[in-house]
Amino acid sequence: MQPVVASEPDGSVRVRGLRVKDAERRVGATALAGVVRAAESDAAAMPRWTWSDTNRWYPLLLAAGVRIERAHDLRLAHRILRHSVPGATLSSEQWDTMPPAALTNGALGAAGHEPATLFGAPGPIEEAVEPDPLAELDAQRAAVAGSCEAARLRLLLAAESAGALVAVEMYHAGVPWRAEIHEDILTEALGPRPRAGERPARLEDLAGRIRAALDAPAGLNLDSPRDLLRAMDHAGVGARSLRKWELERLDHPVIEPLLEYKSLFRLMTANGWAWLDAWVRDGRLRSEYVVGGVVTGRWASRGGGALQLPKSVRRAVVADPGWMFVVADAAQIEPRVLAGMAGDEAMAAAGRGADGRGADLYEGIVASGAVATRELAKVGMLGAMYGGTTGSSGQVLPRLARAFPRSLAFVDEAARAGERGEVVTTHLGRSSPPPGASWHETQSGAYQDGAGEAEAARARSSARSWGRFTRNFVVQGTAAEWAMCWMASIRRRLWALGQVPDAIDGQVPEPFAARPHLVLFLHDEVVIHTPSALAEVVADEVRAAADEAGRLLFGDFPVKFPLSVSVAGSYAQVK
């Protein structure tokens, strides 16, 4: 059953395709949750809800305590199909330009937050005008059916839509966050909270030391890279940039206080008091994920920076009383998916280990005799996937190509396709964007009458640059697909574990109260908040989900995706 949910101009909601006599129902926005709850409770129905945008519709259901099992996000699917199925006839331009609805403007409706509205932002429902979802669904089905790899595309669209459900659920549940511990972290590092417009005491002290070491005036603006570099040049420091690795090589009294200043300034600006006030409320961090926010399909974040939580503040991430965190980190996803895509049994064997259950892939490359050290194996594989051809990477690549010819040939061919201006695809069928007009102008310029070596050199450089992009696109994009399948499997498995009644403490909102649930995702790492009694069971399910994701993408091909799994009460305690 694939019911389609659509808004009406008068603010009501039309639901079509239900397994009832009146297969089309029109209800008020607040009654939608009851309709969905009834359909989800019908074991034979197995609905896959189809709607314009998960961000617009799902917060309303979660605020009413309703979780859905499956959805089809038309906006996300349209974006994939538009670029990935040549000749597909999709509907109006509204779908091409539709941005994701925002969750960060009071859309959640959980305790302590503004009530939810239907479209994830304050204002009357009728203000949001949606294109026809039924016409778009029909067009998408036809596009998939007419593609060369329909089964893979269906899996990709299902995984992308499941990822959208996960993202909204993580925003709804929030990351447990102890504001008082975060305050202590900031005070320990920076000194007491300063008044508005003032610099924290520790930064002020370091600023004085930096100016003294440079013999610079009190008015030197340390937060202006240009002014600071000019002062350092005047003092004979010899720095060409403010990059950490370059500064660490220099010998001058300003280096030590400057490096500390940069580190603490980053803490203050990225996760300081202003960040804490803006993003942590009622004991939860709620940061919005943007599913497919990167062209390869990787996620991005909007507000709060959930994808970049530094270790310096993780001590504030503390599980609720009676709960624990299960943290799982997938090792070396990209070279493993490369082995799967290329059908490289030698590379897969390097990552399986002696017991066949999964091991450090780089150590496996060393054991194969291809290179002498783990560091060389890592540098070489990163060079293969990202196009590094100089230094240690360039020296190692020929040896890797002899040991693992299928994997190296696979990324080399993706690079050559990019250099020709062609489109490449991930394992499940997400296509890369074509190079833009300026790229084509540069290429054609090399063949114009009167073109010289300079134009030819620019064309070669531009072609190689786009080749490096397509080389990595196929690997990074497929790694993102594996991660989405992994999370979708985790989500389903966690819900199946059910509730632990004595775990209810009022902190976790429905429908996840007393249930394990995902709260954080960082590309190759997930954090699950679970009742303590289920922690070890959850850890086993997360491992099983990784195996399932590998089978979904690569079938019986023996590539393993081992995990490092930890159970802890604080995120800072995770190894």
XYZ file of C-alpha atoms in Angstrom:
575
model
C 0.000 0.000 0.000
C 1.422 3.369 -1.010
C -0.878 6.119 0.290
C -0.164 9.609 -1.051
C -0.397 12.592 1.293
C -1.086 16.039 -0.169
C -2.106 19.443 1.127
C -5.207 21.238 -0.065
C -5.545 25.003 -0.553
C -7.952 25.287 2.397
C -5.434 23.745 4.793
C -6.899 20.247 4.871
C -5.001 17.090 3.960
C -5.946 14.598 1.276
C -4.810 10.988 1.740
C -5.257 8.703 -1.255
C -4.611 4.991 -1.643
C -5.690 3.692 1.767
C -6.975 0.129 2.176
C -10.479 1.226 3.121
C -13.783 1.656 1.318
C -13.187 5.349 0.952
C -9.720 4.913 -0.539
C -9.425 8.696 -0.621
C -9.901 10.633 2.597
C -9.825 14.328 3.329
C -9.050 15.276 6.908
C -7.963 18.249 8.942
C -4.242 18.604 9.511
C -4.527 17.630 13.179
C -6.495 14.470 12.278
C -3.772 13.218 9.945
C -1.874 11.596 12.816
C -4.897 9.445 13.654
C -5.254 8.278 10.060
C -1.565 7.390 9.877
C -1.598 5.661 13.278
C -4.514 3.476 12.209
C -2.818 2.480 8.957
C 0.498 1.745 10.674
C -1.258 -0.504 13.203
C -2.705 -2.637 10.377
C -0.118 -5.429 10.083
C -1.325 -6.393 6.609
C -1.209 -2.871 5.186
C 2.561 -2.197 5.325
C 2.071 1.374 4.057
C 4.804 3.354 2.340
C 3.714 6.955 2.804
C 4.372 9.162 -0.196
C 4.669 12.896 0.304
C 6.400 15.954 -1.052
C 9.025 16.322 1.669
C 9.640 14.351 4.844
C 10.720 17.537 6.621
C 7.314 19.065 5.937
C 5.116 16.180 7.052
C 6.899 13.897 9.488
C 7.431 16.400 12.351
C 3.661 16.741 12.671
C 3.301 12.986 13.125
C 6.200 12.659 15.575
C 4.807 15.527 17.656
C 1.638 13.423 18.003
C 3.695 10.378 19.010
C 3.300 8.588 15.646
C 6.230 6.841 13.968
C 5.991 5.480 10.451
C 7.898 2.512 9.097
C 8.392 3.523 5.447
C 8.093 6.594 3.246
C 8.841 7.795 -0.265
C 10.198 11.345 -0.309
C 9.272 12.802 -3.696
C 11.592 15.802 -3.417
C 14.673 13.713 -2.703
C 13.760 11.092 -5.293
C 13.108 13.758 -7.928
C 16.544 15.258 -7.421
C 18.226 11.875 -7.893
C 16.170 10.835 -10.916
C 16.458 14.193 -12.651
C 20.230 13.752 -12.883
C 20.510 9.965 -12.983
C 18.012 8.751 -15.588
C 18.765 10.211 -19.035
C 15.622 11.139 -20.908
C 13.346 10.775 -17.869
C 10.182 12.857 -18.143
C 9.556 14.323 -14.715
C 6.965 16.898 -13.791
C 6.958 20.631 -13.177
C 9.815 22.968 -12.376
C 8.432 23.308 -8.844
C 10.039 19.981 -7.994
C 13.377 21.104 -9.415
C 13.465 24.206 -7.235
C 11.779 22.912 -4.077
C 14.131 23.434 -1.104
C 13.954 21.156 1.942
C 11.627 22.461 4.612
C 13.452 23.683 7.707
C 13.072 21.989 11.067
C 14.943 24.574 13.104
C 12.228 27.194 13.313
C 10.052 25.705 16.001
C 8.621 22.936 13.855
C 9.125 20.114 16.295
C 6.250 20.522 18.690
C 7.989 18.525 21.437
C 7.813 19.539 25.077
C 9.251 22.995 25.538
C 9.071 23.859 21.848
C 6.645 25.766 19.696
C 3.736 23.735 18.320
C 4.323 22.018 15.018
C 2.819 23.317 11.825
C 2.192 21.156 8.825
C 5.076 22.513 6.792
C 7.777 22.825 9.423
C 7.606 26.606 9.804
C 5.234 29.049 11.546
C 2.374 30.363 9.453
C -0.910 29.177 7.974
C -0.883 25.834 6.241
C -2.338 27.290 3.082
C 0.765 29.466 2.595
C 2.722 26.423 1.377
C 1.706 25.490 -2.159
C 2.761 22.029 -3.280
C 2.898 20.593 -6.785
C 0.763 17.536 -7.556
C 2.327 14.529 -5.758
C 0.349 11.919 -7.693
C 1.593 13.146 -11.056
C 5.153 13.239 -9.745
C 4.884 9.729 -8.288
C 3.680 8.364 -11.630
C 6.538 10.124 -13.426
C 9.091 8.762 -10.974
C 7.806 5.211 -11.311
C 8.050 5.470 -15.092
C 11.582 6.893 -14.869
C 12.770 4.045 -12.663
C 11.082 1.387 -14.765
C 12.751 2.758 -17.885
C 16.253 2.873 -16.410
C 18.991 0.327 -17.044
C 19.389 -0.511 -13.340
C 15.850 -0.254 -11.982
C 16.421 -2.523 -8.963
C 19.442 -0.548 -7.776
C 17.658 2.768 -8.277
C 14.680 1.548 -6.245
C 17.041 0.637 -3.415
C 18.706 4.047 -3.639
C 15.383 5.901 -3.469
C 14.220 3.742 -0.566
C 17.479 4.315 1.305
C 17.396 8.077 0.682
C 13.807 8.264 1.927
C 14.643 6.151 4.977
C 17.526 8.507 5.669
C 15.082 11.411 5.664
C 12.988 9.639 8.321
C 16.105 9.026 10.423
C 17.163 12.669 10.141
C 13.811 14.014 11.334
C 13.648 11.443 14.134
C 17.110 12.414 15.388
C 16.057 16.054 15.421
C 12.871 15.118 17.270
C 14.648 13.040 19.920
C 17.687 15.310 20.236
C 21.136 14.517 21.587
C 21.206 14.385 25.415
C 23.283 17.406 26.400
C 24.249 18.655 29.865
C 24.408 22.443 29.561
C 26.047 22.826 32.975
C 28.902 20.519 31.966
C 29.324 22.457 28.733
C 29.497 25.671 30.797
C 32.207 24.086 32.953
C 34.183 23.082 29.834
C 34.087 26.635 28.537
C 35.007 28.134 31.895
C 37.922 25.737 32.330
C 39.273 26.524 28.870
C 38.397 30.200 28.425
C 37.607 31.626 31.828
C 34.247 32.969 33.035
C 31.587 33.886 30.492
C 32.515 37.379 29.260
C 30.148 40.277 28.875
C 28.841 41.009 25.386
C 31.555 42.341 23.115
C 34.398 41.294 25.381
C 37.017 38.600 24.835
C 37.197 35.737 27.403
C 39.965 36.109 29.981
C 42.141 33.305 28.624
C 41.976 34.653 25.069
C 42.749 38.159 26.325
C 45.829 36.864 28.141
C 47.030 34.981 25.062
C 46.378 38.024 22.879
C 48.692 40.062 25.092
C 51.413 37.429 24.862
C 51.097 37.253 21.066
C 51.364 41.018 20.666
C 54.354 41.107 22.994
C 56.125 38.320 21.093
C 55.543 40.215 17.839
C 56.332 43.609 19.363
C 52.984 44.650 17.896
C 50.708 47.497 19.011
C 47.746 46.866 21.305
C 45.402 47.577 18.416
C 46.571 44.568 16.355
C 43.462 42.584 15.357
C 44.396 38.957 15.962
C 41.197 37.779 14.352
C 42.210 39.296 11.002
C 44.479 36.816 9.175
C 45.813 39.549 6.932
C 46.752 41.870 9.819
C 48.238 39.018 11.832
C 50.350 37.709 8.949
C 51.608 41.225 8.256
C 52.671 41.611 11.891
C 54.351 38.189 11.849
C 56.222 39.080 8.677
C 57.394 42.338 10.254
C 58.651 40.334 13.265
C 60.540 37.896 11.024
C 58.487 34.820 11.933
C 58.618 33.467 8.383
C 55.046 32.152 8.216
C 53.364 32.058 4.822
C 49.998 31.067 6.267
C 48.277 30.440 9.601
C 47.808 26.720 9.005
C 48.619 24.664 12.067
C 51.014 22.288 10.324
C 53.060 25.173 8.967
C 53.195 27.075 12.241
C 54.335 23.977 14.113
C 57.469 23.817 11.951
C 58.569 27.340 12.925
C 60.743 28.336 15.864
C 59.600 31.653 17.332
C 58.223 32.747 20.738
C 54.862 33.635 19.157
C 54.096 30.109 17.950
C 53.062 28.489 21.244
C 50.584 31.199 22.382
C 49.302 31.635 18.822
C 48.477 27.944 18.391
C 46.678 27.910 21.739
C 44.813 31.086 20.836
C 43.655 29.591 17.531
C 42.427 26.431 19.259
C 40.512 28.286 21.962
C 39.138 30.845 19.532
C 37.775 27.972 17.438
C 36.118 26.501 20.540
C 34.533 29.840 21.423
C 33.209 30.560 17.928
C 32.085 27.034 17.025
C 30.779 25.702 20.350
C 30.983 28.564 22.815
C 28.335 30.271 24.910
C 26.449 31.663 21.905
C 26.245 28.170 20.386
C 25.076 26.700 23.685
C 22.342 29.315 24.065
C 21.178 28.857 20.476
C 21.139 25.073 20.066
C 20.762 23.356 23.443
C 17.359 23.525 25.069
C 15.680 21.359 27.695
C 18.691 19.065 27.922
C 18.864 18.312 24.198
C 20.926 19.432 21.222
C 18.758 19.560 18.131
C 20.745 20.065 14.973
C 19.139 19.666 11.570
C 20.608 17.243 9.072
C 20.334 17.896 5.335
C 19.932 14.521 3.662
C 21.917 14.383 0.450
C 23.222 17.861 1.187
C 26.492 17.091 -0.616
C 26.528 16.280 -4.319
C 27.832 12.757 -3.618
C 24.844 11.992 -1.388
C 26.650 12.569 1.889
C 24.725 14.476 4.519
C 25.292 18.049 5.591
C 23.951 19.880 8.630
C 22.117 23.168 9.016
C 22.530 24.832 12.381
C 24.261 23.304 15.382
C 26.989 21.527 13.450
C 26.048 17.976 14.450
C 28.435 16.540 11.868
C 31.366 18.316 13.529
C 31.200 17.887 17.288
C 34.783 18.353 18.557
C 36.159 16.104 21.260
C 36.570 19.120 23.514
C 32.807 19.357 24.154
C 31.791 15.694 24.047
C 32.001 15.477 27.836
C 28.663 17.344 27.846
C 26.969 14.516 25.895
C 25.694 12.383 28.774
C 23.026 9.685 28.597
C 19.884 10.086 30.689
C 19.702 8.242 34.032
C 19.096 4.566 33.346
C 20.236 4.946 29.738
C 23.495 4.406 27.866
C 25.059 5.278 24.542
C 25.985 2.656 21.978
C 28.525 4.213 19.616
C 29.497 2.377 16.435
C 32.251 3.484 14.088
C 32.646 1.829 10.674
C 36.249 1.326 9.622
C 37.559 2.304 6.168
C 34.188 2.409 4.416
C 35.460 3.936 1.185
C 38.138 1.367 0.251
C 35.750 -1.423 1.238
C 32.960 -0.172 -1.019
C 35.579 0.251 -3.754
C 36.420 -3.432 -3.408
C 32.729 -4.267 -3.685
C 32.106 -2.049 -6.708
C 35.185 -3.320 -8.521
C 34.594 -6.960 -7.578
C 38.162 -6.996 -6.262
C 38.478 -10.241 -4.307
C 42.075 -9.486 -3.312
C 41.091 -6.147 -1.758
C 38.080 -7.729 -0.070
C 40.335 -10.447 1.371
C 42.671 -7.783 2.789
C 39.722 -6.376 4.746
C 38.314 -9.704 5.956
C 41.198 -10.793 8.166
C 42.299 -14.299 9.093
C 38.952 -15.204 10.692
C 36.912 -13.786 7.807
C 34.908 -11.499 10.099
C 36.598 -8.227 9.227
C 39.904 -6.615 10.131
C 41.967 -3.488 9.560
C 42.067 -3.245 5.774
C 45.332 -1.305 5.715
C 47.038 -3.959 7.828
C 45.618 -6.507 5.391
C 47.249 -4.650 2.516
C 50.575 -4.838 4.372
C 50.044 -8.558 4.982
C 49.464 -9.038 1.250
C 52.999 -7.826 0.620
C 51.909 -4.824 -1.446
C 53.539 -2.245 0.848
C 55.750 -2.278 3.922
C 53.760 -0.233 6.448
C 50.172 0.571 7.372
C 50.830 4.275 6.824
C 51.952 3.632 3.252
C 48.882 1.484 2.631
C 46.605 4.255 3.902
C 48.392 7.006 1.978
C 48.337 4.930 -1.195
C 44.639 4.070 -0.985
C 43.683 7.669 -0.237
C 45.751 8.700 -3.234
C 43.955 6.154 -5.403
C 40.521 7.387 -4.302
C 41.289 11.105 -4.250
C 43.750 11.375 -7.123
C 47.013 11.859 -5.236
C 49.892 11.291 -7.642
C 52.799 12.994 -5.864
C 54.934 12.256 -2.832
C 54.475 9.002 -0.924
C 51.107 8.383 -2.558
C 52.533 8.528 -6.058
C 55.358 6.168 -5.097
C 52.988 3.579 -3.599
C 50.288 3.591 -6.300
C 52.159 1.360 -8.808
C 52.573 -1.327 -6.142
C 48.900 -1.115 -5.188
C 47.932 -1.334 -8.846
C 49.864 -4.594 -9.178
C 48.361 -6.067 -6.008
C 44.785 -4.824 -6.521
C 44.392 -4.158 -10.252
C 40.589 -4.247 -10.311
C 40.139 -1.549 -7.653
C 42.763 0.759 -9.085
C 41.459 0.305 -12.620
C 37.922 1.101 -11.434
C 38.789 4.533 -10.019
C 41.198 5.235 -12.888
C 38.380 4.694 -15.387
C 36.081 6.987 -13.371
C 38.804 9.642 -13.512
C 39.257 9.250 -17.269
C 35.499 9.579 -17.754
C 35.566 12.830 -15.813
C 38.484 14.114 -17.844
C 36.368 13.504 -20.955
C 33.513 15.474 -19.419
C 31.341 12.398 -18.914
C 28.985 11.566 -16.056
C 29.787 8.740 -13.610
C 27.471 6.927 -11.205
C 27.612 5.388 -7.772
C 26.912 1.692 -7.235
C 23.168 2.284 -6.782
C 22.921 4.821 -9.589
C 23.326 8.371 -8.290
C 24.947 10.315 -11.124
C 27.563 13.006 -10.870
C 26.753 16.461 -12.213
C 28.272 17.282 -15.591
C 31.050 19.865 -15.681
C 29.826 23.416 -16.130
C 30.015 25.825 -19.041
C 33.340 27.307 -17.943
C 34.917 23.832 -17.979
C 33.733 23.247 -21.548
C 34.915 26.700 -22.586
C 38.358 25.931 -21.188
C 38.496 22.635 -23.062
C 37.326 24.088 -26.356
C 39.678 27.042 -25.952
C 42.649 24.724 -26.312
C 41.522 23.892 -29.857
C 40.730 27.389 -31.081
C 42.792 28.986 -33.809
C 45.730 30.733 -32.230
C 45.575 28.748 -28.983
C 48.970 28.212 -27.443
C 50.573 26.076 -24.772
C 49.043 28.196 -21.998
C 45.493 27.378 -23.155
C 46.402 23.710 -23.566
C 47.900 23.608 -20.075
C 44.768 25.176 -18.573
C 42.601 22.635 -20.392
C 44.710 19.710 -19.134
C 44.676 21.049 -15.567
C 40.897 21.570 -15.670
C 40.329 18.091 -17.088
C 42.522 16.467 -14.430
C 40.741 18.392 -11.694
C 37.329 17.169 -12.847
C 38.765 13.662 -13.168
C 39.809 13.784 -9.514
C 36.233 14.748 -8.637
C 34.653 11.869 -10.578
C 37.288 9.446 -9.270
C 36.191 10.178 -5.723
C 32.497 10.654 -6.543
C 31.890 6.983 -7.279
C 33.586 5.906 -4.039
C 32.334 8.576 -1.656
C 28.818 8.365 -3.062
C 28.682 4.588 -2.678
C 30.022 4.877 0.867
C 27.125 7.259 1.576
C 24.719 4.666 0.145
C 26.141 1.987 2.416
C 25.775 4.314 5.414
C 22.125 5.059 4.561
C 21.340 1.352 4.254
C 23.139 0.773 7.556
C 21.082 3.424 9.341
C 17.838 2.240 7.776
C 18.541 -1.259 9.062
C 19.506 0.051 12.509
C 16.306 2.113 12.667
C 14.117 -0.887 11.850
C 15.949 -3.193 14.250
C 15.831 -0.732 17.156
C 12.082 -0.310 16.849
C 11.594 -4.075 16.775
C 13.319 -4.362 20.170
C 10.317 -2.684 21.794
C 10.061 -0.748 25.032
C 11.687 -1.120 28.426
C 8.922 0.210 30.739
C 11.151 1.073 33.699
C 13.347 3.204 31.419
C 10.717 5.949 31.108
C 11.979 9.092 32.836
C 10.262 11.853 30.908
C 13.343 13.063 29.056
C 12.871 11.091 25.840
C 9.869 12.233 23.784
C 7.283 9.867 22.356
C 7.237 7.747 20.305
C 10.770 6.853 21.498
C 10.224 6.950 25.251
C 11.688 3.750 26.742
C 12.956 2.674 23.314
C 16.484 2.712 21.882
C 16.803 5.346 19.167
C 19.389 7.011 16.952
C 20.490 10.450 18.118
C 23.659 11.283 16.163
C 25.264 10.484 12.821
C 28.745 11.529 11.663
C 29.258 9.969 8.185
C 30.799 6.698 9.437
C 29.680 6.760 13.072
C 26.298 6.464 14.766
C 25.279 7.146 18.352
C 22.269 5.365 19.826
C 20.592 6.344 23.096
C 19.236 3.190 24.694
C 17.815 1.937 27.977
C 20.755 0.358 29.792
C 19.094 -3.061 29.852
C 19.215 -3.235 26.041
C 22.707 -1.849 25.472
C 24.443 -5.105 24.570
C 21.517 -6.265 22.433
C 21.613 -2.935 20.589
C 25.340 -3.358 19.975
C 24.685 -6.750 18.367
C 21.906 -5.321 16.193
C 24.155 -2.512 14.979
C 26.752 -5.075 13.870
C 24.066 -7.142 12.146
C 22.829 -4.009 10.393
C 26.315 -3.393 8.961
C 26.348 -6.908 7.515
C 22.880 -6.381 6.077
C 23.923 -3.111 4.425
C 26.841 -4.886 2.776
C 24.553 -7.596 1.406
C 22.025 -5.054 0.130
C 24.690 -3.343 -1.951
C 26.978 -6.190 -2.950
C 24.985 -9.379 -2.535
C 27.158 -12.396 -1.776
C 30.423 -10.679 -2.648
C 32.604 -11.274 0.448
C 33.419 -7.702 1.450
C 33.160 -7.063 5.193
C 32.287 -3.876 7.071
C 33.623 -4.342 10.617
C 32.647 -1.927 13.360
C 34.217 -0.565 16.493
C 31.357 -0.598 19.016
C 31.444 0.963 22.488
C 28.908 1.235 25.296
C 29.303 4.234 27.578
C 27.371 6.715 29.665
C 29.185 9.675 28.137
C 30.265 10.319 24.570
C 33.654 11.397 25.888
C 34.243 7.904 27.305
C 34.083 6.283 23.871
C 37.479 5.063 22.690
